[in-house]
């Protein structure tokens, strides 16, 4: 018993300095990477401003018509188009168009960044099993670590506003396109790859003519997941100053305003349904 007590005292008295190491690492990065983070902040802010200008400059009904047209191109279903039209008209009716475009800006920006990074990494991981074995625990950590923790370094490096909200969203969402791209490329039938090799195809031709077309459904599923997970971050991003539908939710929580909370929350649900139906593969014909 005495030995157990001594072991417990030693275990609790020699705390592993996880927090101190993290703080020292962030302090070092902030001191020596100031120029990089400023450049990255300007690039991401430019991307956000550009998308926000595209969504807010035209008349709302023009943007709605564009989304309905895009839905028809992707789904070829008048029912889905009608659903998208009704969803956006409901948002305009409730007076949340500005907040919706701000949230869509965050979602689209996250999609651009995540797909630009995630798809190449997923392809590389599919071709290098050892690389994916090393990446897997990192991806698990990125998805299981509480999202509020991401806000701390985002504020440290980028201040408050849309950029730290975008950074926190990207960190949380990035594993989805990586995993699904890896799944799609690695599941390409060996017979197809052998046929391309037998006909003298190069590695680049194997990738562009066989692997990527075969993996396209999984890549599109990764895009869908990226959009849905990004939309789930709008409330959390509002805590660091990001504009959008998360702002009225946070305001309703602070003031215990039931009407405002359910109203803004229902708008987020409508946006999620609209985006999901727009990008769902194999929609109703």
PDB file of C-alpha atoms in Angstrom:
ATOM      1  CA  UNK A   1       0.000   0.000   0.000  1.00  0.00           C
ATOM      2  CA  UNK A   2       2.830   2.378   0.865  1.00  0.00           C
ATOM      3  CA  UNK A   3       4.430   1.575  -2.455  1.00  0.00           C
ATOM      4  CA  UNK A   4       1.213   2.402  -4.311  1.00  0.00           C
ATOM      5  CA  UNK A   5       0.926   5.716  -2.481  1.00  0.00           C
ATOM      6  CA  UNK A   6       4.544   6.562  -3.302  1.00  0.00           C
ATOM      7  CA  UNK A   7       4.007   5.652  -6.955  1.00  0.00           C
ATOM      8  CA  UNK A   8       0.863   7.813  -7.063  1.00  0.00           C
ATOM      9  CA  UNK A   9       2.727  10.731  -5.503  1.00  0.00           C
ATOM     10  CA  UNK A  10       5.515  10.367  -8.054  1.00  0.00           C
ATOM     11  CA  UNK A  11       3.018  10.106 -10.926  1.00  0.00           C
ATOM     12  CA  UNK A  12       1.104  13.232  -9.914  1.00  0.00           C
ATOM     13  CA  UNK A  13       4.212  15.147  -8.872  1.00  0.00           C
ATOM     14  CA  UNK A  14       6.018  14.764 -12.199  1.00  0.00           C
ATOM     15  CA  UNK A  15       3.509  16.261 -14.599  1.00  0.00           C
ATOM     16  CA  UNK A  16       4.427  15.990 -18.269  1.00  0.00           C
ATOM     17  CA  UNK A  17       4.680  19.631 -19.486  1.00  0.00           C
ATOM     18  CA  UNK A  18       2.281  19.330 -22.424  1.00  0.00           C
ATOM     19  CA  UNK A  19       0.801  22.795 -21.935  1.00  0.00           C
ATOM     20  CA  UNK A  20       4.189  24.467 -21.383  1.00  0.00           C
ATOM     21  CA  UNK A  21       5.643  22.858 -24.501  1.00  0.00           C
ATOM     22  CA  UNK A  22       2.640  23.981 -26.554  1.00  0.00           C
ATOM     23  CA  UNK A  23       2.935  27.533 -25.219  1.00  0.00           C
ATOM     24  CA  UNK A  24       6.670  27.684 -25.938  1.00  0.00           C
ATOM     25  CA  UNK A  25       6.084  26.334 -29.443  1.00  0.00           C
ATOM     26  CA  UNK A  26       3.393  28.927 -30.194  1.00  0.00           C
ATOM     27  CA  UNK A  27       5.539  31.724 -28.754  1.00  0.00           C
ATOM     28  CA  UNK A  28       8.466  30.643 -30.934  1.00  0.00           C
ATOM     29  CA  UNK A  29       6.295  30.451 -34.046  1.00  0.00           C
ATOM     30  CA  UNK A  30       4.751  33.838 -33.332  1.00  0.00           C
ATOM     31  CA  UNK A  31       8.187  35.420 -32.900  1.00  0.00           C
ATOM     32  CA  UNK A  32       9.967  33.830 -35.865  1.00  0.00           C
ATOM     33  CA  UNK A  33       7.057  33.319 -38.272  1.00  0.00           C
ATOM     34  CA  UNK A  34       5.492  36.760 -38.075  1.00  0.00           C
ATOM     35  CA  UNK A  35       6.135  37.522 -41.742  1.00  0.00           C
ATOM     36  CA  UNK A  36       4.715  34.200 -42.926  1.00  0.00           C
ATOM     37  CA  UNK A  37       1.542  34.562 -40.868  1.00  0.00           C
ATOM     38  CA  UNK A  38       1.026  38.134 -42.056  1.00  0.00           C
ATOM     39  CA  UNK A  39       1.389  37.034 -45.684  1.00  0.00           C
ATOM     40  CA  UNK A  40      -0.960  34.100 -45.154  1.00  0.00           C
ATOM     41  CA  UNK A  41      -3.469  36.399 -43.457  1.00  0.00           C
ATOM     42  CA  UNK A  42      -3.418  38.807 -46.413  1.00  0.00           C
ATOM     43  CA  UNK A  43      -3.879  35.980 -48.928  1.00  0.00           C
ATOM     44  CA  UNK A  44      -6.787  34.445 -47.045  1.00  0.00           C
ATOM     45  CA  UNK A  45      -8.384  37.844 -46.436  1.00  0.00           C
ATOM     46  CA  UNK A  46      -8.137  38.566 -50.157  1.00  0.00           C
ATOM     47  CA  UNK A  47      -9.842  35.254 -50.935  1.00  0.00           C
ATOM     48  CA  UNK A  48     -12.598  36.001 -48.416  1.00  0.00           C
ATOM     49  CA  UNK A  49     -13.122  39.546 -49.709  1.00  0.00           C
ATOM     50  CA  UNK A  50     -13.303  38.325 -53.311  1.00  0.00           C
ATOM     51  CA  UNK A  51     -15.933  35.661 -52.627  1.00  0.00           C
ATOM     52  CA  UNK A  52     -17.900  38.037 -50.394  1.00  0.00           C
ATOM     53  CA  UNK A  53     -17.926  40.673 -53.154  1.00  0.00           C
ATOM     54  CA  UNK A  54     -19.214  38.128 -55.695  1.00  0.00           C
ATOM     55  CA  UNK A  55     -22.042  37.052 -53.392  1.00  0.00           C
ATOM     56  CA  UNK A  56     -23.080  40.473 -52.092  1.00  0.00           C
ATOM     57  CA  UNK A  57     -22.605  42.834 -55.046  1.00  0.00           C
ATOM     58  CA  UNK A  58     -25.370  41.499 -57.348  1.00  0.00           C
ATOM     59  CA  UNK A  59     -29.032  41.544 -56.427  1.00  0.00           C
ATOM     60  CA  UNK A  60     -29.931  38.601 -54.143  1.00  0.00           C
ATOM     61  CA  UNK A  61     -32.352  37.179 -56.712  1.00  0.00           C
ATOM     62  CA  UNK A  62     -29.528  37.027 -59.269  1.00  0.00           C
ATOM     63  CA  UNK A  63     -27.409  34.959 -56.879  1.00  0.00           C
ATOM     64  CA  UNK A  64     -30.421  32.739 -56.182  1.00  0.00           C
ATOM     65  CA  UNK A  65     -30.906  32.218 -59.938  1.00  0.00           C
ATOM     66  CA  UNK A  66     -27.227  31.274 -60.287  1.00  0.00           C
ATOM     67  CA  UNK A  67     -27.505  28.686 -57.509  1.00  0.00           C
ATOM     68  CA  UNK A  68     -30.673  27.251 -59.040  1.00  0.00           C
ATOM     69  CA  UNK A  69     -28.965  27.051 -62.448  1.00  0.00           C
ATOM     70  CA  UNK A  70     -25.954  25.346 -60.895  1.00  0.00           C
ATOM     71  CA  UNK A  71     -28.292  22.883 -59.206  1.00  0.00           C
ATOM     72  CA  UNK A  72     -29.899  22.042 -62.544  1.00  0.00           C
ATOM     73  CA  UNK A  73     -26.476  21.462 -64.127  1.00  0.00           C
ATOM     74  CA  UNK A  74     -25.390  19.152 -61.303  1.00  0.00           C
ATOM     75  CA  UNK A  75     -28.644  17.294 -60.566  1.00  0.00           C
ATOM     76  CA  UNK A  76     -30.917  17.631 -63.632  1.00  0.00           C
ATOM     77  CA  UNK A  77     -33.891  17.538 -61.272  1.00  0.00           C
ATOM     78  CA  UNK A  78     -36.611  20.185 -61.229  1.00  0.00           C
ATOM     79  CA  UNK A  79     -37.641  19.049 -57.751  1.00  0.00           C
ATOM     80  CA  UNK A  80     -34.177  19.751 -56.371  1.00  0.00           C
ATOM     81  CA  UNK A  81     -34.109  23.120 -58.147  1.00  0.00           C
ATOM     82  CA  UNK A  82     -37.477  23.982 -56.611  1.00  0.00           C
ATOM     83  CA  UNK A  83     -36.180  23.010 -53.171  1.00  0.00           C
ATOM     84  CA  UNK A  84     -33.083  25.204 -53.578  1.00  0.00           C
ATOM     85  CA  UNK A  85     -35.224  28.109 -54.802  1.00  0.00           C
ATOM     86  CA  UNK A  86     -37.649  27.763 -51.886  1.00  0.00           C
ATOM     87  CA  UNK A  87     -34.783  27.575 -49.398  1.00  0.00           C
ATOM     88  CA  UNK A  88     -33.111  30.763 -50.586  1.00  0.00           C
ATOM     89  CA  UNK A  89     -36.398  32.639 -50.855  1.00  0.00           C
ATOM     90  CA  UNK A  90     -37.162  31.640 -47.259  1.00  0.00           C
ATOM     91  CA  UNK A  91     -33.755  32.998 -46.169  1.00  0.00           C
ATOM     92  CA  UNK A  92     -34.456  36.306 -47.914  1.00  0.00           C
ATOM     93  CA  UNK A  93     -37.934  36.422 -46.367  1.00  0.00           C
ATOM     94  CA  UNK A  94     -36.481  36.016 -42.873  1.00  0.00           C
ATOM     95  CA  UNK A  95     -33.975  38.842 -43.447  1.00  0.00           C
ATOM     96  CA  UNK A  96     -30.818  36.738 -43.152  1.00  0.00           C
ATOM     97  CA  UNK A  97     -29.414  37.156 -46.651  1.00  0.00           C
ATOM     98  CA  UNK A  98     -26.352  39.173 -45.575  1.00  0.00           C
ATOM     99  CA  UNK A  99     -25.469  36.715 -42.805  1.00  0.00           C
ATOM    100  CA  UNK A 100     -26.038  33.789 -45.185  1.00  0.00           C
ATOM    101  CA  UNK A 101     -23.659  35.192 -47.792  1.00  0.00           C
ATOM    102  CA  UNK A 102     -21.046  35.741 -45.081  1.00  0.00           C
ATOM    103  CA  UNK A 103     -21.375  32.136 -43.933  1.00  0.00           C
ATOM    104  CA  UNK A 104     -21.282  30.920 -47.544  1.00  0.00           C
ATOM    105  CA  UNK A 105     -18.090  32.935 -47.978  1.00  0.00           C
ATOM    106  CA  UNK A 106     -16.500  31.112 -45.050  1.00  0.00           C
ATOM    107  CA  UNK A 107     -17.706  27.753 -46.379  1.00  0.00           C
ATOM    108  CA  UNK A 108     -16.524  28.374 -49.952  1.00  0.00           C
ATOM    109  CA  UNK A 109     -13.163  29.706 -48.762  1.00  0.00           C
ATOM    110  CA  UNK A 110     -12.692  26.611 -46.622  1.00  0.00           C
ATOM    111  CA  UNK A 111     -13.598  24.434 -49.614  1.00  0.00           C
ATOM    112  CA  UNK A 112     -11.012  26.131 -51.832  1.00  0.00           C
ATOM    113  CA  UNK A 113      -8.258  25.763 -49.232  1.00  0.00           C
ATOM    114  CA  UNK A 114      -9.178  22.239 -48.083  1.00  0.00           C
ATOM    115  CA  UNK A 115      -9.598  20.767 -51.565  1.00  0.00           C
ATOM    116  CA  UNK A 116      -6.427  22.467 -52.837  1.00  0.00           C
ATOM    117  CA  UNK A 117      -4.466  20.911 -49.959  1.00  0.00           C
ATOM    118  CA  UNK A 118      -6.430  17.744 -49.235  1.00  0.00           C
ATOM    119  CA  UNK A 119      -6.711  16.229 -52.727  1.00  0.00           C
ATOM    120  CA  UNK A 120      -2.938  16.291 -53.509  1.00  0.00           C
ATOM    121  CA  UNK A 121      -2.131  14.956 -50.028  1.00  0.00           C
ATOM    122  CA  UNK A 122      -4.734  12.207 -50.435  1.00  0.00           C
ATOM    123  CA  UNK A 123      -3.249  11.214 -53.796  1.00  0.00           C
ATOM    124  CA  UNK A 124       0.269  11.132 -52.333  1.00  0.00           C
ATOM    125  CA  UNK A 125      -0.944   9.067 -49.369  1.00  0.00           C
ATOM    126  CA  UNK A 126      -2.664   6.572 -51.688  1.00  0.00           C
ATOM    127  CA  UNK A 127       0.594   6.032 -53.582  1.00  0.00           C
ATOM    128  CA  UNK A 128       2.686   5.814 -50.404  1.00  0.00           C
ATOM    129  CA  UNK A 129       1.117   3.553 -47.757  1.00  0.00           C
ATOM    130  CA  UNK A 130       3.836   4.374 -45.223  1.00  0.00           C
ATOM    131  CA  UNK A 131       3.033   8.067 -45.544  1.00  0.00           C
ATOM    132  CA  UNK A 132      -0.645   7.416 -44.844  1.00  0.00           C
ATOM    133  CA  UNK A 133       0.232   5.195 -41.875  1.00  0.00           C
ATOM    134  CA  UNK A 134       2.190   8.136 -40.441  1.00  0.00           C
ATOM    135  CA  UNK A 135      -0.586  10.614 -41.266  1.00  0.00           C
ATOM    136  CA  UNK A 136      -3.467   8.605 -39.803  1.00  0.00           C
ATOM    137  CA  UNK A 137      -2.913   9.469 -36.117  1.00  0.00           C
ATOM    138  CA  UNK A 138      -2.412  13.123 -37.087  1.00  0.00           C
ATOM    139  CA  UNK A 139      -5.723  13.136 -38.963  1.00  0.00           C
ATOM    140  CA  UNK A 140      -7.419  11.453 -36.016  1.00  0.00           C
ATOM    141  CA  UNK A 141      -6.038  14.122 -33.702  1.00  0.00           C
ATOM    142  CA  UNK A 142      -7.232  16.924 -35.990  1.00  0.00           C
ATOM    143  CA  UNK A 143     -10.781  15.548 -35.981  1.00  0.00           C
ATOM    144  CA  UNK A 144     -11.054  14.576 -32.311  1.00  0.00           C
ATOM    145  CA  UNK A 145      -9.379  17.566 -30.668  1.00  0.00           C
ATOM    146  CA  UNK A 146     -12.128  19.932 -29.433  1.00  0.00           C
ATOM    147  CA  UNK A 147     -12.699  22.608 -32.051  1.00  0.00           C
ATOM    148  CA  UNK A 148     -12.536  25.372 -29.448  1.00  0.00           C
ATOM    149  CA  UNK A 149      -8.858  24.510 -28.936  1.00  0.00           C
ATOM    150  CA  UNK A 150      -8.151  25.535 -32.548  1.00  0.00           C
ATOM    151  CA  UNK A 151      -9.405  29.024 -31.804  1.00  0.00           C
ATOM    152  CA  UNK A 152      -6.532  29.709 -29.390  1.00  0.00           C
ATOM    153  CA  UNK A 153      -3.622  29.508 -31.881  1.00  0.00           C
ATOM    154  CA  UNK A 154      -5.840  31.090 -34.555  1.00  0.00           C
ATOM    155  CA  UNK A 155      -6.294  34.163 -32.347  1.00  0.00           C
ATOM    156  CA  UNK A 156      -2.601  34.170 -31.370  1.00  0.00           C
ATOM    157  CA  UNK A 157      -1.381  34.167 -34.964  1.00  0.00           C
ATOM    158  CA  UNK A 158      -4.166  36.009 -36.827  1.00  0.00           C
ATOM    159  CA  UNK A 159      -6.080  38.138 -34.296  1.00  0.00           C
ATOM    160  CA  UNK A 160      -9.864  38.202 -34.628  1.00  0.00           C
ATOM    161  CA  UNK A 161     -12.075  38.254 -37.701  1.00  0.00           C
ATOM    162  CA  UNK A 162     -12.864  35.969 -40.615  1.00  0.00           C
ATOM    163  CA  UNK A 163      -9.282  34.718 -41.117  1.00  0.00           C
ATOM    164  CA  UNK A 164      -8.892  32.944 -37.743  1.00  0.00           C
ATOM    165  CA  UNK A 165     -12.369  31.479 -38.213  1.00  0.00           C
ATOM    166  CA  UNK A 166     -11.270  30.165 -41.604  1.00  0.00           C
ATOM    167  CA  UNK A 167      -8.040  28.728 -40.179  1.00  0.00           C
ATOM    168  CA  UNK A 168      -9.877  26.887 -37.395  1.00  0.00           C
ATOM    169  CA  UNK A 169     -12.398  25.585 -39.928  1.00  0.00           C
ATOM    170  CA  UNK A 170      -9.692  24.338 -42.295  1.00  0.00           C
ATOM    171  CA  UNK A 171      -7.854  22.463 -39.536  1.00  0.00           C
ATOM    172  CA  UNK A 172     -11.053  20.737 -38.458  1.00  0.00           C
ATOM    173  CA  UNK A 173     -12.313  19.959 -41.979  1.00  0.00           C
ATOM    174  CA  UNK A 174      -9.076  19.058 -43.820  1.00  0.00           C
ATOM    175  CA  UNK A 175      -8.986  15.347 -42.823  1.00  0.00           C
ATOM    176  CA  UNK A 176     -12.243  14.672 -44.715  1.00  0.00           C
ATOM    177  CA  UNK A 177     -10.973  15.378 -48.269  1.00  0.00           C
ATOM    178  CA  UNK A 178      -7.641  13.705 -47.460  1.00  0.00           C
ATOM    179  CA  UNK A 179      -9.269  10.485 -46.260  1.00  0.00           C
ATOM    180  CA  UNK A 180     -11.869  10.273 -49.043  1.00  0.00           C
ATOM    181  CA  UNK A 181      -9.358  11.089 -51.797  1.00  0.00           C
ATOM    182  CA  UNK A 182      -7.036   8.425 -50.392  1.00  0.00           C
ATOM    183  CA  UNK A 183      -9.930   5.954 -50.324  1.00  0.00           C
ATOM    184  CA  UNK A 184     -10.942   6.668 -53.907  1.00  0.00           C
ATOM    185  CA  UNK A 185      -7.458   6.519 -55.424  1.00  0.00           C
ATOM    186  CA  UNK A 186      -6.293   3.492 -53.436  1.00  0.00           C
ATOM    187  CA  UNK A 187      -9.419   1.512 -54.330  1.00  0.00           C
ATOM    188  CA  UNK A 188      -8.792   1.764 -58.086  1.00  0.00           C
ATOM    189  CA  UNK A 189      -9.036  -1.820 -59.462  1.00  0.00           C
ATOM    190  CA  UNK A 190      -5.556  -3.268 -60.127  1.00  0.00           C
ATOM    191  CA  UNK A 191      -6.803  -4.642 -63.454  1.00  0.00           C
ATOM    192  CA  UNK A 192      -7.347  -1.103 -64.767  1.00  0.00           C
ATOM    193  CA  UNK A 193      -3.892  -0.014 -63.652  1.00  0.00           C
ATOM    194  CA  UNK A 194      -2.305  -3.075 -65.224  1.00  0.00           C
ATOM    195  CA  UNK A 195      -4.137  -2.420 -68.480  1.00  0.00           C
ATOM    196  CA  UNK A 196      -2.840   1.161 -68.622  1.00  0.00           C
ATOM    197  CA  UNK A 197       0.703  -0.029 -67.890  1.00  0.00           C
ATOM    198  CA  UNK A 198       0.430  -2.763 -70.523  1.00  0.00           C
ATOM    199  CA  UNK A 199      -0.495  -0.175 -73.154  1.00  0.00           C
ATOM    200  CA  UNK A 200       2.522   1.954 -72.244  1.00  0.00           C
ATOM    201  CA  UNK A 201       0.798   4.493 -70.040  1.00  0.00           C
ATOM    202  CA  UNK A 202       2.971   6.725 -67.868  1.00  0.00           C
ATOM    203  CA  UNK A 203       2.400   7.352 -64.167  1.00  0.00           C
ATOM    204  CA  UNK A 204       0.852  10.717 -64.994  1.00  0.00           C
ATOM    205  CA  UNK A 205      -1.533   9.119 -67.484  1.00  0.00           C
ATOM    206  CA  UNK A 206      -2.479   6.473 -64.913  1.00  0.00           C
ATOM    207  CA  UNK A 207      -3.320   9.232 -62.473  1.00  0.00           C
ATOM    208  CA  UNK A 208      -5.301  11.516 -64.778  1.00  0.00           C
ATOM    209  CA  UNK A 209      -7.007   8.941 -67.009  1.00  0.00           C
ATOM    210  CA  UNK A 210      -7.724   6.114 -64.552  1.00  0.00           C
ATOM    211  CA  UNK A 211      -7.232   6.874 -60.860  1.00  0.00           C
ATOM    212  CA  UNK A 212      -8.807  10.333 -60.648  1.00  0.00           C
ATOM    213  CA  UNK A 213     -11.863   9.489 -62.813  1.00  0.00           C
ATOM    214  CA  UNK A 214     -12.428   6.341 -60.750  1.00  0.00           C
ATOM    215  CA  UNK A 215     -11.986   8.276 -57.494  1.00  0.00           C
ATOM    216  CA  UNK A 216     -14.220  11.184 -58.584  1.00  0.00           C
ATOM    217  CA  UNK A 217     -17.300  10.016 -56.588  1.00  0.00           C
ATOM    218  CA  UNK A 218     -15.206   9.804 -53.419  1.00  0.00           C
ATOM    219  CA  UNK A 219     -13.594  13.176 -54.122  1.00  0.00           C
ATOM    220  CA  UNK A 220     -17.029  14.741 -54.600  1.00  0.00           C
ATOM    221  CA  UNK A 221     -18.145  13.089 -51.369  1.00  0.00           C
ATOM    222  CA  UNK A 222     -15.127  14.711 -49.741  1.00  0.00           C
ATOM    223  CA  UNK A 223     -16.249  18.076 -51.130  1.00  0.00           C
ATOM    224  CA  UNK A 224     -19.739  17.497 -49.742  1.00  0.00           C
ATOM    225  CA  UNK A 225     -18.313  16.608 -46.335  1.00  0.00           C
ATOM    226  CA  UNK A 226     -16.064  19.662 -46.463  1.00  0.00           C
ATOM    227  CA  UNK A 227     -19.059  21.919 -47.035  1.00  0.00           C
ATOM    228  CA  UNK A 228     -21.173  20.324 -44.304  1.00  0.00           C
ATOM    229  CA  UNK A 229     -18.370  20.348 -41.726  1.00  0.00           C
ATOM    230  CA  UNK A 230     -17.472  23.940 -42.613  1.00  0.00           C
ATOM    231  CA  UNK A 231     -21.078  24.971 -42.118  1.00  0.00           C
ATOM    232  CA  UNK A 232     -21.056  23.304 -38.717  1.00  0.00           C
ATOM    233  CA  UNK A 233     -18.205  25.635 -37.725  1.00  0.00           C
ATOM    234  CA  UNK A 234     -20.020  28.935 -38.379  1.00  0.00           C
ATOM    235  CA  UNK A 235     -21.162  29.291 -34.765  1.00  0.00           C
ATOM    236  CA  UNK A 236     -17.714  28.470 -33.364  1.00  0.00           C
ATOM    237  CA  UNK A 237     -16.058  30.839 -35.867  1.00  0.00           C
ATOM    238  CA  UNK A 238     -18.358  33.612 -34.639  1.00  0.00           C
ATOM    239  CA  UNK A 239     -16.615  33.415 -31.262  1.00  0.00           C
ATOM    240  CA  UNK A 240     -13.425  34.797 -32.858  1.00  0.00           C
ATOM    241  CA  UNK A 241     -15.148  37.604 -34.746  1.00  0.00           C
ATOM    242  CA  UNK A 242     -16.172  35.835 -37.959  1.00  0.00           C
ATOM    243  CA  UNK A 243     -19.341  37.273 -39.465  1.00  0.00           C
ATOM    244  CA  UNK A 244     -22.220  35.110 -40.594  1.00  0.00           C
ATOM    245  CA  UNK A 245     -25.088  33.068 -39.238  1.00  0.00           C
ATOM    246  CA  UNK A 246     -23.136  32.200 -36.106  1.00  0.00           C
ATOM    247  CA  UNK A 247     -23.340  35.797 -34.856  1.00  0.00           C
ATOM    248  CA  UNK A 248     -27.116  35.836 -34.179  1.00  0.00           C
ATOM    249  CA  UNK A 249     -26.822  32.377 -32.592  1.00  0.00           C
ATOM    250  CA  UNK A 250     -24.163  33.619 -30.168  1.00  0.00           C
ATOM    251  CA  UNK A 251     -26.173  36.798 -29.543  1.00  0.00           C
ATOM    252  CA  UNK A 252     -29.270  34.720 -28.798  1.00  0.00           C
ATOM    253  CA  UNK A 253     -27.281  32.550 -26.388  1.00  0.00           C
ATOM    254  CA  UNK A 254     -25.892  35.561 -24.528  1.00  0.00           C
ATOM    255  CA  UNK A 255     -29.310  37.179 -24.198  1.00  0.00           C
ATOM    256  CA  UNK A 256     -31.295  33.933 -23.759  1.00  0.00           C
ATOM    257  CA  UNK A 257     -33.401  34.968 -26.762  1.00  0.00           C
ATOM    258  CA  UNK A 258     -35.319  31.831 -27.732  1.00  0.00           C
ATOM    259  CA  UNK A 259     -36.959  33.362 -30.799  1.00  0.00           C
ATOM    260  CA  UNK A 260     -33.680  34.641 -32.270  1.00  0.00           C
ATOM    261  CA  UNK A 261     -31.890  31.371 -31.472  1.00  0.00           C
ATOM    262  CA  UNK A 262     -34.413  29.125 -33.196  1.00  0.00           C
ATOM    263  CA  UNK A 263     -34.815  31.541 -36.109  1.00  0.00           C
ATOM    264  CA  UNK A 264     -31.089  31.767 -36.898  1.00  0.00           C
ATOM    265  CA  UNK A 265     -30.555  28.080 -36.134  1.00  0.00           C
ATOM    266  CA  UNK A 266     -33.306  27.087 -38.553  1.00  0.00           C
ATOM    267  CA  UNK A 267     -31.690  29.238 -41.253  1.00  0.00           C
ATOM    268  CA  UNK A 268     -28.449  27.286 -40.780  1.00  0.00           C
ATOM    269  CA  UNK A 269     -30.404  24.044 -41.226  1.00  0.00           C
ATOM    270  CA  UNK A 270     -31.987  25.379 -44.432  1.00  0.00           C
ATOM    271  CA  UNK A 271     -28.579  26.357 -45.831  1.00  0.00           C
ATOM    272  CA  UNK A 272     -27.201  22.901 -44.984  1.00  0.00           C
ATOM    273  CA  UNK A 273     -30.118  21.158 -46.711  1.00  0.00           C
ATOM    274  CA  UNK A 274     -29.815  23.353 -49.799  1.00  0.00           C
ATOM    275  CA  UNK A 275     -26.064  22.779 -50.169  1.00  0.00           C
ATOM    276  CA  UNK A 276     -26.405  19.051 -49.521  1.00  0.00           C
ATOM    277  CA  UNK A 277     -29.102  18.621 -52.179  1.00  0.00           C
ATOM    278  CA  UNK A 278     -27.114  20.687 -54.663  1.00  0.00           C
ATOM    279  CA  UNK A 279     -23.990  18.530 -54.396  1.00  0.00           C
ATOM    280  CA  UNK A 280     -25.496  15.112 -53.692  1.00  0.00           C
ATOM    281  CA  UNK A 281     -24.425  12.557 -56.290  1.00  0.00           C
ATOM    282  CA  UNK A 282     -27.121  10.475 -57.895  1.00  0.00           C
ATOM    283  CA  UNK A 283     -29.917  12.879 -57.059  1.00  0.00           C
ATOM    284  CA  UNK A 284     -33.521  12.353 -58.082  1.00  0.00           C
ATOM    285  CA  UNK A 285     -33.988  12.466 -61.829  1.00  0.00           C
TER     286      UNK A 285
END
